[in-house]
Structure formats: structure tokens, C-alpha cells
């Protein structure tokens, strides 16, 4: 098929299906991942890469959720085990265990940190009005890490704030 | 011909700073100076003036002009060189620097000091020996002092340049005789299609203003081309004020240059004109006509830039557009010797050859070629290593860049303190990383200042002690192992051990019964407590901000060491790593982890012998290393790692030293030594106690670099905590027993 014609055919907004493939052109996109069968998501634009688990080099006397550092094309990237940090899921390293490397640029500096999760699952498309505030009623994840909740089918996905995730030294929870 | 001059301003600024440095150092040497020194100062000043004029920095031109005039009188021997002049000139150098810096930063400056200095200069000039008509070297804007005016018509034959003669050189020679105005006549230029680029169609009208040049002198200049030109020399007037008010303040590119450019233009044109495009020809001749005008405009202007004798050359050079416009902008620039770049290019060439060899080998590889492959890889290794070294060398600058300011500093300080001090600099060619150099400057200034202030005693005291009245400060730089050592030594009174000790006692830094080695006592002067002004007046000195000095040096990964002999002087040794980005490291293994120990800190590595281990005061482990008792730090314990060797017996020990403290690091294995590139942990994580950074090893894995001073203070902290805990337990047990 002529690619030009195809491009013309794709509507500016909304969903479009072509031969079984979904094109999504509106809203923000989020990468969802699993922590002990719970769905979480982060802004996909912050995802630098997804790596398979490899044993990092330990950082002496660091908290247990800091697994160490790896060499990512010459950059020293610390690896945080999200399951340990939030206390969800077993810190097991299986074949689906992956490291999501997130980059976040703030005004002062930019940071790249890898987060160990059980598995990546999907790309979620969510409009702003679909994101609901999370109720402040318990839960293991400190409230400031949560940007909101999104309903997906019957389930709920928790959107995590990349900005907050990057502040590892600011609020270390055991 | 419009030329955007602004792109050359950074070059001008850089060259001006160099010129100022040269002026400063030459002025300081002027005491034992000769004509050559004055000439070089004059040349530097003249270059700055010329450049400033070109770029329209009138205030710099005006000021420098005064300096130049004064220098000129000195050069002619019409003025005695004494301290007053040198002082004023040094102050002038500061003023020019202030103005140039203001230009560089696009900033304002405080005009008061410049006004003051310029008044002092004018005063000196007015009171100096008057230019009684014999003003051979009078500057351009004092035309009344000019002598004879010669009118020279120079019509060279068309083939003049083919005989290897260049009119430009002749004019340069004429300039040595006096003020020269060059006017190019281009009436004879043929139309563009007929021009032969190897012929010379221009002739010149020259006006030479000189007080003592004779006709013979002028003829001598033209001696070589005598037979190839028409030469007409007329004496226009004698002792007449120079007429042309068109003599501009601003030296512009040399007229002859412009004309050379013309011929280049012409050279290019014929090829386009093969079809004799009339329109093009018209356009071209119009362009030529414009350039002609430009040439004529430029020609008279040039005269004011031309000063007699050697001054001509740099003057012509400074405004000349250099192709490498070195921006001294935000990014910072570095001046690299061409040889260094050449060697880089060579190496890259070799690397390319090796690469193509390897890729050819890879095309149809079978095991029979394994030997070739190994050889190729070896070559690659060699190339890469050399390339790395060469690249590193580019960042290296001779330490004279940092040392240059010291003669001036000593000069000023000696004057201020009334002491007679000689400065001896050695090893100024030792090379040091640019970043290190920039950051070591201030600490060094501090150390030198201290040596003058507190080290060298006043003359009477020196004489009483049987020393010469003149104090000496040595600045020395040399390589030692993988590091650079900068030594600041004085032959002053040395550090008063007792005074330092008492001061430390008073500040509560030490215990009254503490028995300290000399070294430990001297190290006390780096304590923050000693940095108050009061401390300086109380003890023999060495107080001001020494803690800052030490901190700055440590921030560079270096260390400082003091030696002092009472009555004989003190030596400060600053050890610095060659570069900040790379360090020589010893890889060690603790458990499964590989760590890098900076080689600069390692004293020796050894296998611990059981009978040399002493346990004192409960649980402190000491290892007897010859005379020293070295405390042992088990790395595995400090970092909570599982390790093979849990006890000191027969363990491998790396004895390291930091802040004058030796400790033995217990490790499981010693691996290779290698250069490692330091990567920050802080970028993406945070600072980690005991770790100064990370590096990537050959296999792509990450290894931590140990921060030796950090490890020592960590171990001390842990020991203190343990002790406190023990005391608490003990007193608790005691309480329990009492109750």
C-alpha cells in the first residue's frame, strides 16, 4: 500500500485500525508494567530503554532497594528494585524480570535511573480526563509517587510520577 | 571588500592577554634588562595598540599610546629606566588588562584607576627629557615632531614580482626609517580579460616622514630592484609639520595586502570570462574600481600604525586576519602546539590503516589467519593507547601558565612588606591538565603569599640570624610517579612548632598530653580553626585560609604536605594527579567485587605476616610496617561484603596513605594495574561514602573507585561509634553492679 495514501487516511485524532493493528493518535501514552500482578505505568516519553535483568555492581552500604550500578553505553546508571522500594511483590529474578531505564530532565539536572519490575505489559493510551486522583486511603506506595489512576477494562492502573521516582535520595523508604 | 572584523576580536583579545603577560614579565626583568627586553615590551604594547585601533577600541588605543611613547623614550635611551617608570608601566599593564577584560566580558570597568595611571604617565612624559626635535620615534599623532618628508615615486617594471621581489617587503623596510604613507596607483591596470596575473601593473606614490633618513638610506632599500623600476626620490620639506590630517587613528589592513587580494580576485576571474561575458566584465571592473578606492583609503591610514624599527612587524601581524579564530567565549579554548595535533593526525592515520587491515581480514576469515588477527589486534591496542595518550596530552599545558603570575606577585608583595625577595622558578615546562591548572592557581597564590608574608623574615631579623638579607622563594614543579609535585619553598624562619601546638591546644583541637610528630603538628595549620586573622598574628604565621587551600587541593584529588625546619625555612609540597578524568588504578578484589585503588595513594602492597600483627586497646588491629604501626581497615567489613579473608592473618594488604595517615586495606586479591576513566556516581545517583566514583572495566562491568581519605574517616567514625557503645555498655554494667 502506498505509504503516502496511508498517512492521509489516518485521522488526526482517535483510534484507527488497519489490518488488525491499532493506531492510537490521541492522549498521552504510558508504559505499563507489573509488580506482583498489579498494573503500574510511567510516562512513555521518559523511558530510555527496557533491558533484561543483569546483575549490577554493588554500591557499598547502599539501601537494599539500590541493587547497584550498570554500565549503559558508558553511563553509570543506578538500578533500583521497585518491588523492594515499595514492598510489593517478591524480589525474584525471573525471565520476565526487566529493568525500565527512565530519564527525567528537570531544570537543574537530568537523571537516568533503571527500575527493576516483574514484567512490562502494554502501552496505555490515556486522555487527561481519564486520569483520576488516587484516594488517600492506605496503600504501600507513598502518595507523592502516584500521579493518578486510570481505569483499563475492569482493572486499575496506577500512574507513577517519574519525577518523584528519580528523587531516590530525597525520600528513602526502607 | 567588506570584512567582518568582529570574528577576529577573540584572537585579538587572546593575543593581547599574551602581550600583557609578556610585558609584565619583561618589566619585572628589566632591572637586569637590556635593549631587547625593552624592545619586546614595546612590540607587545604596539601590537595591542594596533589591534585595538583596528577593532575600534579607542580608549585602549589612547591609553596604550601613552605607554608606547614612554617606552619609546626608554628604548632610545632618552629616558633612564628607574623604579618609578617600571611601577607606572606595571600599573599600566593592569589598566590595559582591565580594559581588555571589560571588552571580553562585554562589561564596564572602573575608569578611575585608568585615569589615575594615565595622569601618572602623562606626568612622567611631560617631565621626562623633552623630545627636542630629535624625535626619531615620535608617534603618529604628534605630527609636529616629524622631520623631513620624502616623496618617493616607485614605478616597478611589470615583471618585478617574477624576479622574486615583493614591493610589500620594500615598504616594510621603508617603514623602519620613519612614518610611511603608501598610495597605490592603479591607472595602468588593463581590463580584466587582458590581465596577466603574474605581472605587476600597479605603481606607488610613497610619502616618508623621517627626521634622519637620507636619500642614500632610501636608495639602499630599493637597491635590489634598482634596475627593474623607475625610482624618483624628492625631498618635499624639512622640519615641516606633517600635513595629512587624513592620517587616521586607526591602522587598517595594509594596503599592499589589499592589492594582493586584488590580484587573487583577478586570478580567479579569467576562467569565468572565457566566453567574454561583457556584463560580467563590467561588473568585475566595477568591483575592481571599488577595491581601488578601498586600497587608496587604506593606504594613508596605514601610516599611523607604522612605528619605526621592529615595531612594524607585530603591528602588521596583529590585525592581519588569522584563520584560526580562537574563541575565548563561554566554552573556553586551548592553545595546542601544532606538533601535538600532527602526532594525533598521524595516529589516526595509523588507526585507519589497522582498521582496514582488520576488516579485510574479517572478510573471509578462517583459523589459519588467527595469527594475523592477533597481530592486528595488538596493533589496534597499541594505536588506541597512543591515541589516548596523545588526546590527553592536548589538555596538558606547561605549568608556566600558572607560574607566570608569581614574579609580579612577589614583586608587589615584596614592595608592600618591605622585604627583599628573590623568586626562583624551576620546572616551568612540566605539563599539567588544563582544568587542574585553572583550579590550582588560587591555592598556589595563597601558598606563595604566605611564604612572603609569614615565611620570609624582615631583613634585620635575617641578618641577625646569620642569613643573607635577601630572602628566596623557590617554585618548583616536577613529576613523581603518576603525579605532579609543585613545591613552594622558602628560606624563612620556618614554622614555630610550639606556637602551633599551643594554638591548637587553645582551640581545643588537640589534647594537652598529645604527643604529635612534627608532621602532625604542621598539619594542624590546615585546620579551619587556624584560619582566623587572630591566629596569624599569634603564631609564626601560615594561617590564612590554609584549610581552604587544602580543601581545594583535595577537591582536585591531590594532597599537600608541609616540611619545616626552624630557622631554615618551610617547604609545601602539593601532589596533584596528572589529569582529572583518568587515573592510574590498582584493581583489587574483595569477595566478588572489584575495586580500584588510586595508584597515587598506594605506598606498597604486601602479604600480612601473622607475627607482625598486633592487637592493641581491645580491638584495634595494627600492622608493623618497619618502624610504623599501620592500622588495618578490613574493606569487607566497612562495606558489608562477604569476603574470602575474614582475618588479617596472611591477608593481602594494600598500604595506602592519605592526609599523612597510612592505613592498610585488607583485600582478597590484587589484580591488574590500569588506567581508568573516572565516572561520577553523583550524576544519576548520589555521593557514596568511601567511594569517589565508578569506572568501566575492559569487560564492560562497573567497578567502584575507592576514596582513600573518605575510607579513613569512615573507619575512624565507626571506631568512635564502637568505642562510645562500649563505654555505654560498660557504664550500664557498672550501674547494674552498683544497684
XYZ file of N, CA and C in Angstrom, chain A residues 55-63 66 69-71 73-78 80 109-113 168-169, chain B residues 593 595 638-642 679-686 688-689 691 694-696 700-704 714:
162
model
N 23.047 -8.683 36.575
C 23.484 -8.358 37.914
C 24.331 -7.095 37.905
N 23.924 -6.072 38.634
C 24.727 -4.847 38.646
C 25.887 -4.919 39.635
N 26.733 -3.911 39.566
C 27.826 -3.802 40.528
C 27.299 -3.137 41.792
N 27.548 -3.769 42.906
C 27.007 -3.239 44.171
C 27.602 -1.893 44.542
N 26.789 -1.089 45.145
C 27.298 0.144 45.743
C 27.397 -0.119 47.240
N 28.599 0.035 47.796
C 28.756 -0.292 49.215
C 27.795 0.509 50.094
N 27.292 -0.155 51.087
C 26.465 0.473 52.117
C 25.260 1.228 51.572
N 24.717 0.765 50.470
C 23.538 1.440 49.941
C 22.297 0.725 50.467
N 21.129 1.396 50.434
C 19.911 0.741 50.896
C 19.628 -0.517 50.067
N 18.545 -0.385 46.406
C 19.516 0.024 45.395
C 20.362 -1.199 45.058
N 24.960 -0.472 40.274
C 25.034 0.348 39.066
C 25.402 -0.528 37.871
N 24.925 -0.126 36.714
C 25.329 -0.815 35.497
C 25.951 0.190 34.533
N 26.604 -0.355 33.545
C 27.205 0.469 32.506
C 26.267 0.472 31.311
N 26.133 1.954 27.962
C 26.894 2.670 26.930
C 27.753 3.784 27.532
N 28.497 3.417 28.559
C 29.440 4.369 29.127
C 28.873 5.247 30.226
N 27.576 5.179 30.428
C 26.979 5.969 31.506
C 26.730 5.044 32.695
N 27.071 5.534 33.873
C 26.861 4.737 35.076
C 25.418 4.959 35.533
N 24.620 3.912 35.491
C 23.197 4.043 35.810
C 22.864 3.196 37.038
N 22.325 3.815 38.071
C 21.946 3.030 39.239
C 20.666 2.223 38.962
N 17.380 0.485 40.709
C 16.539 0.455 41.895
C 15.523 -0.674 41.720
N 18.985 19.461 36.596
C 19.837 18.390 36.085
C 18.973 17.306 35.456
N 19.617 16.415 34.779
C 18.880 15.287 34.238
C 19.425 14.020 34.882
N 18.549 13.053 35.008
C 18.935 11.832 35.676
C 18.476 10.626 34.898
N 19.236 9.573 34.970
C 18.855 8.320 34.345
C 18.972 7.232 35.391
N 17.894 6.564 35.640
C 17.882 5.506 36.649
C 17.095 4.323 36.103
N 15.697 9.584 44.365
C 15.899 8.460 45.265
C 16.459 8.864 46.618
N 17.294 9.899 46.605
C 17.923 10.223 47.876
C 16.979 11.042 48.765
N 33.595 -8.521 44.475
C 33.613 -7.172 43.917
C 35.028 -6.738 43.565
N 37.416 -3.498 43.085
C 37.538 -2.084 43.415
C 38.801 -1.519 42.789
N 33.888 -2.852 56.250
C 33.466 -1.471 56.041
C 32.296 -1.398 55.066
N 32.361 -2.250 54.042
C 31.337 -2.200 53.003
C 30.299 -3.322 53.119
N 30.388 -4.086 54.198
C 29.441 -5.190 54.403
C 29.421 -6.176 53.237
N 30.584 -6.654 52.895
C 30.666 -7.599 51.788
C 31.088 -8.963 52.315
N 30.619 -10.011 51.676
C 31.172 -11.312 52.004
C 32.589 -11.389 51.433
N 34.145 8.064 36.317
C 32.766 8.475 36.039
C 32.110 8.816 37.376
N 31.314 9.847 37.316
C 30.690 10.295 38.560
C 29.515 9.391 38.931
N 29.367 9.150 40.206
C 28.188 8.425 40.691
C 27.062 9.408 40.956
N 27.470 10.646 41.168
C 26.516 11.658 41.587
C 25.552 12.032 40.461
N 26.021 11.882 39.205
C 25.187 12.287 38.076
C 23.795 11.672 38.158
N 23.779 10.362 38.362
C 22.493 9.679 38.364
C 22.103 9.144 39.733
N 23.032 9.206 40.657
C 22.720 8.661 41.970
C 23.079 9.695 43.029
N 24.027 9.431 43.826
C 24.431 10.374 44.859
C 25.839 10.018 45.298
N 28.666 8.547 47.515
C 28.670 7.398 48.405
C 29.925 7.481 49.271
N 29.758 7.323 50.551
C 30.898 7.399 51.462
C 31.926 6.342 51.100
N 33.603 6.074 48.448
C 33.710 5.826 47.011
C 33.824 7.173 46.306
N 32.985 5.805 39.854
C 32.958 4.476 39.281
C 33.716 4.502 37.970
N 34.029 3.334 37.475
C 34.677 3.262 36.179
C 34.203 2.013 35.470
N 34.433 1.981 34.176
C 34.012 0.816 33.409
C 35.254 0.025 33.019
N 33.332 -4.334 30.327
C 32.077 -3.606 30.334
C 31.436 -3.513 31.704
N 31.996 -4.222 32.681
C 31.408 -4.155 34.007
C 31.857 -2.881 34.725
N 31.130 -2.559 35.776
C 31.415 -1.330 36.506
C 32.214 -1.669 37.763
N 33.211 -0.875 38.075
C 33.950 -1.047 39.326
C 33.959 0.271 40.076
N 33.920 0.163 41.393
C 33.928 1.368 42.236
C 35.373 1.810 42.480
N 35.791 7.216 57.413
C 34.710 6.271 57.716
C 35.120 5.318 58.835
